[in-house]
């Protein structure tokens, strides 16, 4: 496994639409392992493939309840509303209050190609939306109601 370089805001790779994964091979497995390690090393709770310069539809999440990997994800249902603090490893030192759905149902594949459906809520639902947006070249700032001032961050 290896820690990969995290692309920062301003790099055009973060504005591009990612392509679906077609090959479920060792290379994909290696990439996902590297993404977990890179996310953990950066102190993040989620990481999408374009953030390590790979324009494929993959993201990983770990909000402290175990590792979750999503290949070719699709958000199939959202409901409710939450306004909470949010940041991104590609936008270091910046945080904002975002508007997101409270409940999100997502389907995806794992690294072997096995399809699954996950119903999420709260923090995990927000993370799924945030990471899924990266696959379409969208950063969290698009959903920000207001950015936090330096004295509001701890
Ligand atoms: Ni992000």
PDB file of N, CA and C in Angstrom, residues 35-126:
ATOM      1  N   UNK A  35      -6.214   4.405  -1.393  1.00  0.00           N
ATOM      2  CA  UNK A  35      -7.133   5.489  -1.045  1.00  0.00           C
ATOM      3  C   UNK A  35      -7.475   5.460   0.445  1.00  0.00           C
ATOM      4  N   UNK A  36      -7.691   4.259   0.991  1.00  0.00           N
ATOM      5  CA  UNK A  36      -7.933   4.146   2.448  1.00  0.00           C
ATOM      6  C   UNK A  36      -6.749   4.708   3.228  1.00  0.00           C
ATOM      7  N   UNK A  37      -5.547   4.313   2.807  1.00  0.00           N
ATOM      8  CA  UNK A  37      -4.348   4.729   3.528  1.00  0.00           C
ATOM      9  C   UNK A  37      -4.139   6.243   3.413  1.00  0.00           C
ATOM     10  N   UNK A  38      -4.401   6.779   2.231  1.00  0.00           N
ATOM     11  CA  UNK A  38      -4.244   8.217   1.992  1.00  0.00           C
ATOM     12  C   UNK A  38      -5.266   9.008   2.809  1.00  0.00           C
ATOM     13  N   UNK A  39      -6.499   8.493   2.859  1.00  0.00           N
ATOM     14  CA  UNK A  39      -7.554   9.135   3.657  1.00  0.00           C
ATOM     15  C   UNK A  39      -7.186   9.137   5.136  1.00  0.00           C
ATOM     16  N   UNK A  40      -6.762   7.990   5.643  1.00  0.00           N
ATOM     17  CA  UNK A  40      -6.393   7.885   7.058  1.00  0.00           C
ATOM     18  C   UNK A  40      -5.222   8.807   7.380  1.00  0.00           C
ATOM     19  N   UNK A  41      -4.236   8.802   6.504  1.00  0.00           N
ATOM     20  CA  UNK A  41      -3.046   9.630   6.714  1.00  0.00           C
ATOM     21  C   UNK A  41      -3.401  11.121   6.734  1.00  0.00           C
ATOM     22  N   UNK A  42      -4.391  11.497   5.913  1.00  0.00           N
ATOM     23  CA  UNK A  42      -4.798  12.896   5.847  1.00  0.00           C
ATOM     24  C   UNK A  42      -5.783  13.287   6.938  1.00  0.00           C
ATOM     25  N   UNK A  43      -6.224  12.293   7.729  1.00  0.00           N
ATOM     26  CA  UNK A  43      -7.172  12.577   8.793  1.00  0.00           C
ATOM     27  C   UNK A  43      -8.575  12.848   8.272  1.00  0.00           C
ATOM     28  N   UNK A  44      -8.886  12.322   7.100  1.00  0.00           N
ATOM     29  CA  UNK A  44     -10.210  12.548   6.517  1.00  0.00           C
ATOM     30  C   UNK A  44     -11.159  11.401   6.794  1.00  0.00           C
ATOM     31  N   UNK A  45     -12.439  11.598   6.493  1.00  0.00           N
ATOM     32  CA  UNK A  45     -13.451  10.548   6.655  1.00  0.00           C
ATOM     33  C   UNK A  45     -13.925  10.021   5.321  1.00  0.00           C
ATOM     34  N   UNK A  46     -13.402  10.597   4.236  1.00  0.00           N
ATOM     35  CA  UNK A  46     -13.771  10.140   2.904  1.00  0.00           C
ATOM     36  C   UNK A  46     -12.749  10.616   1.883  1.00  0.00           C
ATOM     37  N   UNK A  47     -12.666   9.872   0.794  1.00  0.00           N
ATOM     38  CA  UNK A  47     -11.748  10.263  -0.283  1.00  0.00           C
ATOM     39  C   UNK A  47     -12.273   9.696  -1.600  1.00  0.00           C
ATOM     40  N   UNK A  48     -12.262  10.523  -2.625  1.00  0.00           N
ATOM     41  CA  UNK A  48     -12.718  10.090  -3.954  1.00  0.00           C
ATOM     42  C   UNK A  48     -11.521   9.978  -4.895  1.00  0.00           C
ATOM     43  N   UNK A  49     -11.639   9.075  -5.882  1.00  0.00           N
ATOM     44  CA  UNK A  49     -10.507   8.790  -6.772  1.00  0.00           C
ATOM     45  C   UNK A  49      -9.934  10.033  -7.456  1.00  0.00           C
ATOM     46  N   UNK A  50     -10.760  10.985  -7.915  1.00  0.00           N
ATOM     47  CA  UNK A  50     -10.150  12.168  -8.548  1.00  0.00           C
ATOM     48  C   UNK A  50      -9.228  12.943  -7.602  1.00  0.00           C
ATOM     49  N   UNK A  51      -9.429  12.787  -6.289  1.00  0.00           N
ATOM     50  CA  UNK A  51      -8.554  13.475  -5.333  1.00  0.00           C
ATOM     51  C   UNK A  51      -7.148  12.883  -5.305  1.00  0.00           C
ATOM     52  N   UNK A  52      -6.975  11.697  -5.891  1.00  0.00           N
ATOM     53  CA  UNK A  52      -5.627  11.169  -6.073  1.00  0.00           C
ATOM     54  C   UNK A  52      -5.302  11.098  -7.573  1.00  0.00           C
ATOM     55  N   UNK A  53      -6.034  11.902  -8.356  1.00  0.00           N
ATOM     56  CA  UNK A  53      -5.724  12.067  -9.770  1.00  0.00           C
ATOM     57  C   UNK A  53      -6.246  10.990 -10.695  1.00  0.00           C
ATOM     58  N   UNK A  54      -7.173  10.164 -10.193  1.00  0.00           N
ATOM     59  CA  UNK A  54      -7.731   9.073 -11.005  1.00  0.00           C
ATOM     60  C   UNK A  54      -9.183   9.399 -11.343  1.00  0.00           C
ATOM     61  N   UNK A  55      -9.475   9.540 -12.629  1.00  0.00           N
ATOM     62  CA  UNK A  55     -10.821   9.959 -13.039  1.00  0.00           C
ATOM     63  C   UNK A  55     -11.741   8.756 -13.242  1.00  0.00           C
ATOM     64  N   UNK A  56     -11.935   8.017 -12.166  1.00  0.00           N
ATOM     65  CA  UNK A  56     -12.839   6.860 -12.171  1.00  0.00           C
ATOM     66  C   UNK A  56     -13.834   6.992 -11.029  1.00  0.00           C
ATOM     67  N   UNK A  57     -14.998   6.323 -11.181  1.00  0.00           N
ATOM     68  CA  UNK A  57     -16.080   6.499 -10.208  1.00  0.00           C
ATOM     69  C   UNK A  57     -15.890   5.557  -9.006  1.00  0.00           C
ATOM     70  N   UNK A  58     -15.063   6.029  -8.088  1.00  0.00           N
ATOM     71  CA  UNK A  58     -14.711   5.273  -6.876  1.00  0.00           C
ATOM     72  C   UNK A  58     -14.585   6.258  -5.714  1.00  0.00           C
ATOM     73  N   UNK A  59     -15.145   5.901  -4.548  1.00  0.00           N
ATOM     74  CA  UNK A  59     -14.770   6.629  -3.331  1.00  0.00           C
ATOM     75  C   UNK A  59     -14.769   5.698  -2.138  1.00  0.00           C
ATOM     76  N   UNK A  60     -14.074   6.122  -1.101  1.00  0.00           N
ATOM     77  CA  UNK A  60     -14.017   5.369   0.156  1.00  0.00           C
ATOM     78  C   UNK A  60     -14.448   6.296   1.288  1.00  0.00           C
ATOM     79  N   UNK A  61     -15.014   5.691   2.331  1.00  0.00           N
ATOM     80  CA  UNK A  61     -15.474   6.435   3.500  1.00  0.00           C
ATOM     81  C   UNK A  61     -15.139   5.623   4.750  1.00  0.00           C
ATOM     82  N   UNK A  62     -14.726   6.323   5.805  1.00  0.00           N
ATOM     83  CA  UNK A  62     -14.638   5.705   7.130  1.00  0.00           C
ATOM     84  C   UNK A  62     -14.924   6.799   8.153  1.00  0.00           C
ATOM     85  N   UNK A  63     -16.144   6.777   8.688  1.00  0.00           N
ATOM     86  CA  UNK A  63     -16.514   7.802   9.666  1.00  0.00           C
ATOM     87  C   UNK A  63     -16.288   7.279  11.091  1.00  0.00           C
ATOM     88  N   UNK A  64     -15.496   6.206  11.195  1.00  0.00           N
ATOM     89  CA  UNK A  64     -15.198   5.639  12.507  1.00  0.00           C
ATOM     90  C   UNK A  64     -16.011   4.393  12.799  1.00  0.00           C
ATOM     91  N   UNK A  65     -16.768   3.944  11.793  1.00  0.00           N
ATOM     92  CA  UNK A  65     -17.602   2.742  11.956  1.00  0.00           C
ATOM     93  C   UNK A  65     -17.174   1.640  10.994  1.00  0.00           C
ATOM     94  N   UNK A  66     -15.946   1.750  10.479  1.00  0.00           N
ATOM     95  CA  UNK A  66     -15.442   0.755   9.540  1.00  0.00           C
ATOM     96  C   UNK A  66     -15.324   1.315   8.133  1.00  0.00           C
ATOM     97  N   UNK A  67     -14.493   0.640   7.358  1.00  0.00           N
ATOM     98  CA  UNK A  67     -14.220   1.106   6.006  1.00  0.00           C
ATOM     99  C   UNK A  67     -15.323   0.711   5.036  1.00  0.00           C
ATOM    100  N   UNK A  68     -15.704   1.658   4.191  1.00  0.00           N
ATOM    101  CA  UNK A  68     -16.717   1.417   3.164  1.00  0.00           C
ATOM    102  C   UNK A  68     -16.153   1.849   1.822  1.00  0.00           C
ATOM    103  N   UNK A  69     -16.282   0.998   0.812  1.00  0.00           N
ATOM    104  CA  UNK A  69     -15.815   1.355  -0.529  1.00  0.00           C
ATOM    105  C   UNK A  69     -16.967   1.309  -1.513  1.00  0.00           C
ATOM    106  N   UNK A  70     -16.967   2.278  -2.409  1.00  0.00           N
ATOM    107  CA  UNK A  70     -18.053   2.440  -3.375  1.00  0.00           C
ATOM    108  C   UNK A  70     -17.456   2.560  -4.771  1.00  0.00           C
ATOM    109  N   UNK A  71     -17.784   1.600  -5.627  1.00  0.00           N
ATOM    110  CA  UNK A  71     -17.341   1.633  -7.017  1.00  0.00           C
ATOM    111  C   UNK A  71     -18.596   1.783  -7.879  1.00  0.00           C
ATOM    112  N   UNK A  72     -18.558   2.714  -8.818  1.00  0.00           N
ATOM    113  CA  UNK A  72     -19.715   3.023  -9.676  1.00  0.00           C
ATOM    114  C   UNK A  72     -20.976   3.299  -8.845  1.00  0.00           C
ATOM    115  N   UNK A  73     -20.880   4.164  -7.836  1.00  0.00           N
ATOM    116  CA  UNK A  73     -22.032   4.430  -6.972  1.00  0.00           C
ATOM    117  C   UNK A  73     -23.128   5.220  -7.683  1.00  0.00           C
ATOM    118  N   UNK A  74     -24.339   5.020  -7.223  1.00  0.00           N
ATOM    119  CA  UNK A  74     -25.471   5.826  -7.687  1.00  0.00           C
ATOM    120  C   UNK A  74     -26.369   6.126  -6.500  1.00  0.00           C
ATOM    121  N   UNK A  75     -26.597   7.395  -6.263  1.00  0.00           N
ATOM    122  CA  UNK A  75     -27.546   7.785  -5.222  1.00  0.00           C
ATOM    123  C   UNK A  75     -28.942   7.645  -5.814  1.00  0.00           C
ATOM    124  N   UNK A  76     -29.725   6.747  -5.218  1.00  0.00           N
ATOM    125  CA  UNK A  76     -31.026   6.450  -5.822  1.00  0.00           C
ATOM    126  C   UNK A  76     -32.192   7.099  -5.079  1.00  0.00           C
ATOM    127  N   UNK A  77     -31.918   7.593  -3.843  1.00  0.00           N
ATOM    128  CA  UNK A  77     -33.010   8.222  -3.093  1.00  0.00           C
ATOM    129  C   UNK A  77     -32.426   9.150  -2.032  1.00  0.00           C
ATOM    130  N   UNK A  78     -33.001  10.316  -1.887  1.00  0.00           N
ATOM    131  CA  UNK A  78     -32.609  11.217  -0.795  1.00  0.00           C
ATOM    132  C   UNK A  78     -33.874  11.793  -0.178  1.00  0.00           C
ATOM    133  N   UNK A  79     -33.785  12.119   1.123  1.00  0.00           N
ATOM    134  CA  UNK A  79     -34.896  12.820   1.769  1.00  0.00           C
ATOM    135  C   UNK A  79     -34.377  13.561   2.991  1.00  0.00           C
ATOM    136  N   UNK A  80     -35.206  14.435   3.503  1.00  0.00           N
ATOM    137  CA  UNK A  80     -34.840  15.198   4.681  1.00  0.00           C
ATOM    138  C   UNK A  80     -33.790  16.246   4.364  1.00  0.00           C
ATOM    139  N   UNK A  81     -33.267  16.862   5.420  1.00  0.00           N
ATOM    140  CA  UNK A  81     -32.372  18.006   5.263  1.00  0.00           C
ATOM    141  C   UNK A  81     -31.512  18.137   6.495  1.00  0.00           C
ATOM    142  N   UNK A  82     -30.233  18.468   6.297  1.00  0.00           N
ATOM    143  CA  UNK A  82     -29.352  18.759   7.428  1.00  0.00           C
ATOM    144  C   UNK A  82     -28.427  19.903   7.052  1.00  0.00           C
ATOM    145  N   UNK A  83     -28.099  20.694   8.055  1.00  0.00           N
ATOM    146  CA  UNK A  83     -27.139  21.785   7.873  1.00  0.00           C
ATOM    147  C   UNK A  83     -26.065  21.624   8.924  1.00  0.00           C
ATOM    148  N   UNK A  84     -24.894  21.124   8.475  1.00  0.00           N
ATOM    149  CA  UNK A  84     -23.800  20.857   9.413  1.00  0.00           C
ATOM    150  C   UNK A  84     -22.471  21.259   8.788  1.00  0.00           C
ATOM    151  N   UNK A  85     -21.451  21.215   9.609  1.00  0.00           N
ATOM    152  CA  UNK A  85     -20.103  21.603   9.215  1.00  0.00           C
ATOM    153  C   UNK A  85     -19.490  20.577   8.257  1.00  0.00           C
ATOM    154  N   UNK A  86     -18.745  21.061   7.284  1.00  0.00           N
ATOM    155  CA  UNK A  86     -18.158  20.175   6.294  1.00  0.00           C
ATOM    156  C   UNK A  86     -16.831  20.724   5.790  1.00  0.00           C
ATOM    157  N   UNK A  87     -15.921  19.813   5.491  1.00  0.00           N
ATOM    158  CA  UNK A  87     -14.636  20.192   4.907  1.00  0.00           C
ATOM    159  C   UNK A  87     -14.217  19.144   3.898  1.00  0.00           C
ATOM    160  N   UNK A  88     -13.011  19.308   3.346  1.00  0.00           N
ATOM    161  CA  UNK A  88     -12.540  18.412   2.285  1.00  0.00           C
ATOM    162  C   UNK A  88     -11.019  18.378   2.304  1.00  0.00           C
ATOM    163  N   UNK A  89     -10.443  17.195   2.127  1.00  0.00           N
ATOM    164  CA  UNK A  89      -8.982  17.070   2.118  1.00  0.00           C
ATOM    165  C   UNK A  89      -8.353  17.857   0.962  1.00  0.00           C
ATOM    166  N   UNK A  90      -9.141  18.161  -0.055  1.00  0.00           N
ATOM    167  CA  UNK A  90      -8.621  18.949  -1.180  1.00  0.00           C
ATOM    168  C   UNK A  90      -8.709  20.457  -0.932  1.00  0.00           C
ATOM    169  N   UNK A  91      -9.349  20.846   0.172  1.00  0.00           N
ATOM    170  CA  UNK A  91      -9.490  22.267   0.533  1.00  0.00           C
ATOM    171  C   UNK A  91      -9.017  22.450   1.965  1.00  0.00           C
ATOM    172  N   UNK A  92      -7.720  22.220   2.233  1.00  0.00           N
ATOM    173  CA  UNK A  92      -7.238  22.218   3.626  1.00  0.00           C
ATOM    174  C   UNK A  92      -7.487  23.538   4.339  1.00  0.00           C
ATOM    175  N   UNK A  93      -7.946  23.430   5.589  1.00  0.00           N
ATOM    176  CA  UNK A  93      -8.139  24.618   6.414  1.00  0.00           C
ATOM    177  C   UNK A  93      -9.425  25.376   6.148  1.00  0.00           C
ATOM    178  N   UNK A  94     -10.278  24.852   5.260  1.00  0.00           N
ATOM    179  CA  UNK A  94     -11.527  25.543   4.944  1.00  0.00           C
ATOM    180  C   UNK A  94     -12.717  24.670   5.350  1.00  0.00           C
ATOM    181  N   UNK A  95     -13.661  25.289   6.032  1.00  0.00           N
ATOM    182  CA  UNK A  95     -14.854  24.573   6.474  1.00  0.00           C
ATOM    183  C   UNK A  95     -16.075  25.452   6.268  1.00  0.00           C
ATOM    184  N   UNK A  96     -17.216  24.813   6.044  1.00  0.00           N
ATOM    185  CA  UNK A  96     -18.435  25.583   5.864  1.00  0.00           C
ATOM    186  C   UNK A  96     -19.646  24.783   6.293  1.00  0.00           C
ATOM    187  N   UNK A  97     -20.719  25.498   6.569  1.00  0.00           N
ATOM    188  CA  UNK A  97     -21.997  24.850   6.862  1.00  0.00           C
ATOM    189  C   UNK A  97     -22.673  24.563   5.522  1.00  0.00           C
ATOM    190  N   UNK A  98     -22.973  23.284   5.311  1.00  0.00           N
ATOM    191  CA  UNK A  98     -23.585  22.895   4.033  1.00  0.00           C
ATOM    192  C   UNK A  98     -25.039  22.480   4.224  1.00  0.00           C
ATOM    193  N   UNK A  99     -25.751  22.511   3.141  1.00  0.00           N
ATOM    194  CA  UNK A  99     -27.113  21.993   3.090  1.00  0.00           C
ATOM    195  C   UNK A  99     -27.083  20.662   2.356  1.00  0.00           C
ATOM    196  N   UNK A 100     -27.487  19.598   3.059  1.00  0.00           N
ATOM    197  CA  UNK A 100     -27.452  18.231   2.501  1.00  0.00           C
ATOM    198  C   UNK A 100     -28.706  17.476   2.897  1.00  0.00           C
ATOM    199  N   UNK A 101     -29.044  16.414   2.150  1.00  0.00           N
ATOM    200  CA  UNK A 101     -30.143  15.555   2.617  1.00  0.00           C
ATOM    201  C   UNK A 101     -29.768  14.799   3.892  1.00  0.00           C
ATOM    202  N   UNK A 102     -30.739  14.480   4.701  1.00  0.00           N
ATOM    203  CA  UNK A 102     -30.503  13.729   5.944  1.00  0.00           C
ATOM    204  C   UNK A 102     -30.437  12.230   5.693  1.00  0.00           C
ATOM    205  N   UNK A 103     -31.195  11.767   4.709  1.00  0.00           N
ATOM    206  CA  UNK A 103     -31.251  10.326   4.391  1.00  0.00           C
ATOM    207  C   UNK A 103     -30.860  10.111   2.930  1.00  0.00           C
ATOM    208  N   UNK A 104     -29.965   9.161   2.721  1.00  0.00           N
ATOM    209  CA  UNK A 104     -29.475   8.879   1.372  1.00  0.00           C
ATOM    210  C   UNK A 104     -29.406   7.365   1.178  1.00  0.00           C
ATOM    211  N   UNK A 105     -29.989   6.889   0.090  1.00  0.00           N
ATOM    212  CA  UNK A 105     -29.832   5.480  -0.292  1.00  0.00           C
ATOM    213  C   UNK A 105     -28.929   5.432  -1.511  1.00  0.00           C
ATOM    214  N   UNK A 106     -27.886   4.606  -1.411  1.00  0.00           N
ATOM    215  CA  UNK A 106     -26.899   4.519  -2.484  1.00  0.00           C
ATOM    216  C   UNK A 106     -26.709   3.060  -2.886  1.00  0.00           C
ATOM    217  N   UNK A 107     -26.595   2.836  -4.181  1.00  0.00           N
ATOM    218  CA  UNK A 107     -26.186   1.519  -4.662  1.00  0.00           C
ATOM    219  C   UNK A 107     -24.782   1.664  -5.224  1.00  0.00           C
ATOM    220  N   UNK A 108     -24.006   0.598  -5.126  1.00  0.00           N
ATOM    221  CA  UNK A 108     -22.638   0.634  -5.643  1.00  0.00           C
ATOM    222  C   UNK A 108     -22.141  -0.798  -5.764  1.00  0.00           C
ATOM    223  N   UNK A 109     -20.901  -0.918  -6.261  1.00  0.00           N
ATOM    224  CA  UNK A 109     -20.219  -2.201  -6.289  1.00  0.00           C
ATOM    225  C   UNK A 109     -19.022  -2.132  -5.356  1.00  0.00           C
ATOM    226  N   UNK A 110     -18.588  -3.291  -4.878  1.00  0.00           N
ATOM    227  CA  UNK A 110     -17.331  -3.320  -4.135  1.00  0.00           C
ATOM    228  C   UNK A 110     -16.195  -3.647  -5.108  1.00  0.00           C
ATOM    229  N   UNK A 111     -14.989  -3.854  -4.580  1.00  0.00           N
ATOM    230  CA  UNK A 111     -13.832  -4.046  -5.458  1.00  0.00           C
ATOM    231  C   UNK A 111     -13.909  -5.328  -6.294  1.00  0.00           C
ATOM    232  N   UNK A 112     -14.802  -6.246  -5.895  1.00  0.00           N
ATOM    233  CA  UNK A 112     -14.946  -7.481  -6.677  1.00  0.00           C
ATOM    234  C   UNK A 112     -16.064  -7.366  -7.716  1.00  0.00           C
ATOM    235  N   UNK A 113     -16.787  -6.243  -7.681  1.00  0.00           N
ATOM    236  CA  UNK A 113     -17.877  -6.057  -8.624  1.00  0.00           C
ATOM    237  C   UNK A 113     -19.235  -6.406  -8.051  1.00  0.00           C
ATOM    238  N   UNK A 114     -19.242  -6.859  -6.790  1.00  0.00           N
ATOM    239  CA  UNK A 114     -20.501  -7.242  -6.143  1.00  0.00           C
ATOM    240  C   UNK A 114     -21.337  -5.998  -5.831  1.00  0.00           C
ATOM    241  N   UNK A 115     -22.595  -6.054  -6.255  1.00  0.00           N
ATOM    242  CA  UNK A 115     -23.505  -4.926  -6.067  1.00  0.00           C
ATOM    243  C   UNK A 115     -24.075  -4.921  -4.648  1.00  0.00           C
ATOM    244  N   UNK A 116     -24.228  -3.729  -4.074  1.00  0.00           N
ATOM    245  CA  UNK A 116     -24.886  -3.622  -2.771  1.00  0.00           C
ATOM    246  C   UNK A 116     -25.690  -2.330  -2.704  1.00  0.00           C
ATOM    247  N   UNK A 117     -26.601  -2.289  -1.756  1.00  0.00           N
ATOM    248  CA  UNK A 117     -27.397  -1.087  -1.499  1.00  0.00           C
ATOM    249  C   UNK A 117     -27.220  -0.716  -0.043  1.00  0.00           C
ATOM    250  N   UNK A 118     -27.016   0.563   0.227  1.00  0.00           N
ATOM    251  CA  UNK A 118     -26.806   1.029   1.593  1.00  0.00           C
ATOM    252  C   UNK A 118     -27.739   2.201   1.876  1.00  0.00           C
ATOM    253  N   UNK A 119     -28.477   2.089   2.975  1.00  0.00           N
ATOM    254  CA  UNK A 119     -29.308   3.208   3.427  1.00  0.00           C
ATOM    255  C   UNK A 119     -28.550   3.932   4.513  1.00  0.00           C
ATOM    256  N   UNK A 120     -28.346   5.226   4.344  1.00  0.00           N
ATOM    257  CA  UNK A 120     -27.532   5.985   5.295  1.00  0.00           C
ATOM    258  C   UNK A 120     -28.316   7.170   5.820  1.00  0.00           C
ATOM    259  N   UNK A 121     -27.830   7.710   6.943  1.00  0.00           N
ATOM    260  CA  UNK A 121     -28.429   8.930   7.472  1.00  0.00           C
ATOM    261  C   UNK A 121     -27.372   9.751   8.187  1.00  0.00           C
ATOM    262  N   UNK A 122     -27.706  11.019   8.403  1.00  0.00           N
ATOM    263  CA  UNK A 122     -26.832  11.891   9.180  1.00  0.00           C
ATOM    264  C   UNK A 122     -25.461  12.074   8.555  1.00  0.00           C
ATOM    265  N   UNK A 123     -24.434  11.908   9.394  1.00  0.00           N
ATOM    266  CA  UNK A 123     -23.056  12.171   8.982  1.00  0.00           C
ATOM    267  C   UNK A 123     -22.646  11.295   7.798  1.00  0.00           C
ATOM    268  N   UNK A 124     -23.024  10.016   7.837  1.00  0.00           N
ATOM    269  CA  UNK A 124     -22.652   9.117   6.745  1.00  0.00           C
ATOM    270  C   UNK A 124     -23.355   9.516   5.439  1.00  0.00           C
ATOM    271  N   UNK A 125     -24.604   9.935   5.545  1.00  0.00           N
ATOM    272  CA  UNK A 125     -25.347  10.387   4.359  1.00  0.00           C
ATOM    273  C   UNK A 125     -24.662  11.606   3.741  1.00  0.00           C
ATOM    274  N   UNK A 126     -24.228  12.499   4.603  1.00  0.00           N
ATOM    275  CA  UNK A 126     -23.520  13.699   4.132  1.00  0.00           C
ATOM    276  C   UNK A 126     -22.227  13.310   3.428  1.00  0.00           C
TER     277      UNK A 126
END
